PDB file of C-alpha atoms in Angstrom:
ATOM      1  CA  VAL Z   2      38.864 -80.294 -35.788  1.00  0.00           C
ATOM      2  CA  THR Z   3      39.295 -79.432 -39.421  1.00  0.00           C
ATOM      3  CA  GLY Z   4      42.509 -79.747 -41.312  1.00  0.00           C
ATOM      4  CA  ALA Z   5      42.125 -77.170 -44.387  1.00  0.00           C
ATOM      5  CA  SER Z   6      44.608 -76.310 -47.550  1.00  0.00           C
ATOM      6  CA  PHE Z   7      44.034 -72.251 -46.681  1.00  0.00           C
ATOM      7  CA  VAL Z   8      42.304 -70.098 -44.329  1.00  0.00           C
ATOM      8  CA  VAL Z   9      40.259 -67.096 -45.569  1.00  0.00           C
ATOM      9  CA  PHE Z  10      39.450 -64.604 -43.119  1.00  0.00           C
ATOM     10  CA  ASN Z  11      36.355 -62.218 -43.793  1.00  0.00           C
ATOM     11  CA  GLY Z  12      36.092 -58.675 -42.102  1.00  0.00           C
ATOM     12  CA  ALA Z  13      32.727 -57.388 -43.567  1.00  0.00           C
ATOM     13  CA  LEU Z  14      30.106 -58.948 -41.252  1.00  0.00           C
ATOM     14  CA  LYS Z  15      27.603 -57.374 -40.005  1.00  0.00           C
ATOM     15  CA  THR Z  16      27.488 -56.807 -36.355  1.00  0.00           C
ATOM     16  CA  SER Z  17      23.223 -56.755 -36.882  1.00  0.00           C
ATOM     17  CA  SER Z  18      23.717 -60.091 -38.317  1.00  0.00           C
ATOM     18  CA  GLY Z  19      23.248 -61.436 -35.193  1.00  0.00           C
ATOM     19  CA  PHE Z  20      26.098 -63.649 -35.286  1.00  0.00           C
ATOM     20  CA  LEU Z  21      29.412 -63.578 -33.439  1.00  0.00           C
ATOM     21  CA  ALA Z  22      30.943 -64.787 -36.350  1.00  0.00           C
ATOM     22  CA  LYS Z  23      30.479 -67.710 -39.165  1.00  0.00           C
ATOM     23  CA  SER Z  24      32.498 -70.670 -40.459  1.00  0.00           C
ATOM     24  CA  SER Z  25      32.379 -72.468 -43.223  1.00  0.00           C
ATOM     25  CA  ILE Z  26      34.058 -75.036 -45.485  1.00  0.00           C
ATOM     26  CA  VAL Z  27      34.805 -73.528 -49.119  1.00  0.00           C
ATOM     27  CA  GLU Z  28      36.460 -76.564 -51.186  1.00  0.00           C
ATOM     28  CA  ASP Z  29      39.460 -77.557 -49.421  1.00  0.00           C
ATOM     29  CA  GLY Z  30      39.944 -74.512 -47.600  1.00  0.00           C
ATOM     30  CA  LEU Z  31      38.138 -72.607 -44.414  1.00  0.00           C
ATOM     31  CA  MET Z  32      36.206 -69.024 -44.535  1.00  0.00           C
ATOM     32  CA  VAL Z  33      35.394 -67.264 -41.131  1.00  0.00           C
ATOM     33  CA  GLN Z  34      33.491 -64.246 -41.411  1.00  0.00           C
ATOM     34  CA  ILE Z  35      33.981 -61.571 -38.765  1.00  0.00           C
ATOM     35  CA  THR Z  36      33.112 -58.277 -37.718  1.00  0.00           C
ATOM     36  CA  GLN Z  37      35.353 -55.451 -38.557  1.00  0.00           C
ATOM     37  CA  GLU Z  38      36.654 -54.974 -34.769  1.00  0.00           C
ATOM     38  CA  THR Z  39      37.289 -58.704 -34.394  1.00  0.00           C
ATOM     39  CA  MET Z  40      39.254 -57.989 -37.546  1.00  0.00           C
ATOM     40  CA  GLU Z  41      41.507 -54.979 -36.151  1.00  0.00           C
ATOM     41  CA  SER Z  42      42.258 -57.365 -33.326  1.00  0.00           C
ATOM     42  CA  LEU Z  43      43.120 -60.801 -35.021  1.00  0.00           C
ATOM     43  CA  ARG Z  44      45.341 -58.095 -37.331  1.00  0.00           C
ATOM     44  CA  GLN Z  45      47.339 -56.971 -33.812  1.00  0.00           C
ATOM     45  CA  ALA Z  46      47.437 -60.586 -32.793  1.00  0.00           C
ATOM     46  CA  LEU Z  47      48.980 -61.544 -35.559  1.00  0.00           C
ATOM     47  CA  ARG Z  48      51.168 -58.972 -35.476  1.00  0.00           C
ATOM     48  CA  ASP Z  49      52.227 -59.635 -31.564  1.00  0.00           C
ATOM     49  CA  LYS Z  50      52.650 -63.386 -32.595  1.00  0.00           C
ATOM     50  CA  LYS Z  51      49.856 -64.046 -29.892  1.00  0.00           C
ATOM     51  CA  ASP Z  52      47.508 -66.668 -30.256  1.00  0.00           C
ATOM     52  CA  PHE Z  53      43.958 -65.622 -30.978  1.00  0.00           C
ATOM     53  CA  ARG Z  54      40.444 -67.196 -30.384  1.00  0.00           C
ATOM     54  CA  ILE Z  55      36.950 -66.411 -33.004  1.00  0.00           C
ATOM     55  CA  THR Z  56      34.172 -67.925 -31.279  1.00  0.00           C
ATOM     56  CA  CYS Z  57      31.464 -68.818 -34.345  1.00  0.00           C
ATOM     57  CA  GLY Z  58      27.700 -68.670 -33.752  1.00  0.00           C
ATOM     58  CA  LYS Z  59      24.716 -66.601 -33.009  1.00  0.00           C
ATOM     59  CA  VAL Z  60      24.961 -64.110 -30.263  1.00  0.00           C
ATOM     60  CA  ASP Z  61      21.871 -65.760 -28.419  1.00  0.00           C
ATOM     61  CA  ALA Z  62      22.578 -69.220 -28.631  1.00  0.00           C
ATOM     62  CA  GLU Z  63      23.086 -70.879 -26.021  1.00  0.00           C
ATOM     63  CA  ASP Z  64      24.193 -74.174 -27.243  1.00  0.00           C
ATOM     64  CA  VAL Z  65      27.925 -75.626 -27.756  1.00  0.00           C
ATOM     65  CA  LYS Z  66      29.643 -73.116 -29.743  1.00  0.00           C
ATOM     66  CA  GLU Z  67      32.505 -73.304 -32.381  1.00  0.00           C
ATOM     67  CA  TYR Z  68      35.773 -71.886 -32.305  1.00  0.00           C
ATOM     68  CA  VAL Z  69      38.056 -71.285 -34.891  1.00  0.00           C
ATOM     69  CA  ASP Z  70      41.725 -71.078 -33.033  1.00  0.00           C
ATOM     70  CA  ILE Z  71      44.520 -69.631 -34.262  1.00  0.00           C
ATOM     71  CA  CYS Z  72      47.928 -71.043 -32.380  1.00  0.00           C
ATOM     72  CA  TRP Z  73      51.569 -69.915 -32.685  1.00  0.00           C
ATOM     73  CA  VAL Z  74      53.803 -73.128 -32.406  1.00  0.00           C
ATOM     74  CA  GLU Z  75      57.418 -73.307 -31.171  1.00  0.00           C
ATOM     75  CA  ASN Z  76      58.415 -77.034 -33.337  1.00  0.00           C
ATOM     76  CA  GLU Z  77      56.928 -76.282 -36.692  1.00  0.00           C
ATOM     77  CA  GLU Z  78      57.912 -80.444 -36.768  1.00  0.00           C
ATOM     78  CA  LYS Z  79      55.016 -81.587 -34.716  1.00  0.00           C
ATOM     79  CA  THR Z  80      52.373 -79.405 -37.224  1.00  0.00           C
ATOM     80  CA  ASN Z  81      51.187 -81.188 -40.759  1.00  0.00           C
ATOM     81  CA  LYS Z  82      53.446 -81.118 -43.106  1.00  0.00           C
ATOM     82  CA  GLY Z  83      50.635 -81.113 -46.101  1.00  0.00           C
TER      83      GLY Z  83
END
């Protein structure tokens, strides 16, 4: 689990790169590089206020992958106030 001050979603990742998505820590935030198709799905999930999971890693990798989960919560008091 990584806490971040901000998140950047970059929809310029090419499908030919061999990655499903890539995540990296940038200063005190998180940058997630995703394909245009995933960006469209993310936008729709945000409009619909639905949870969304982005799987990061190589397309053909069989080992453990990283996930970026966007979750809607009902009670904001249980989240990090910082």
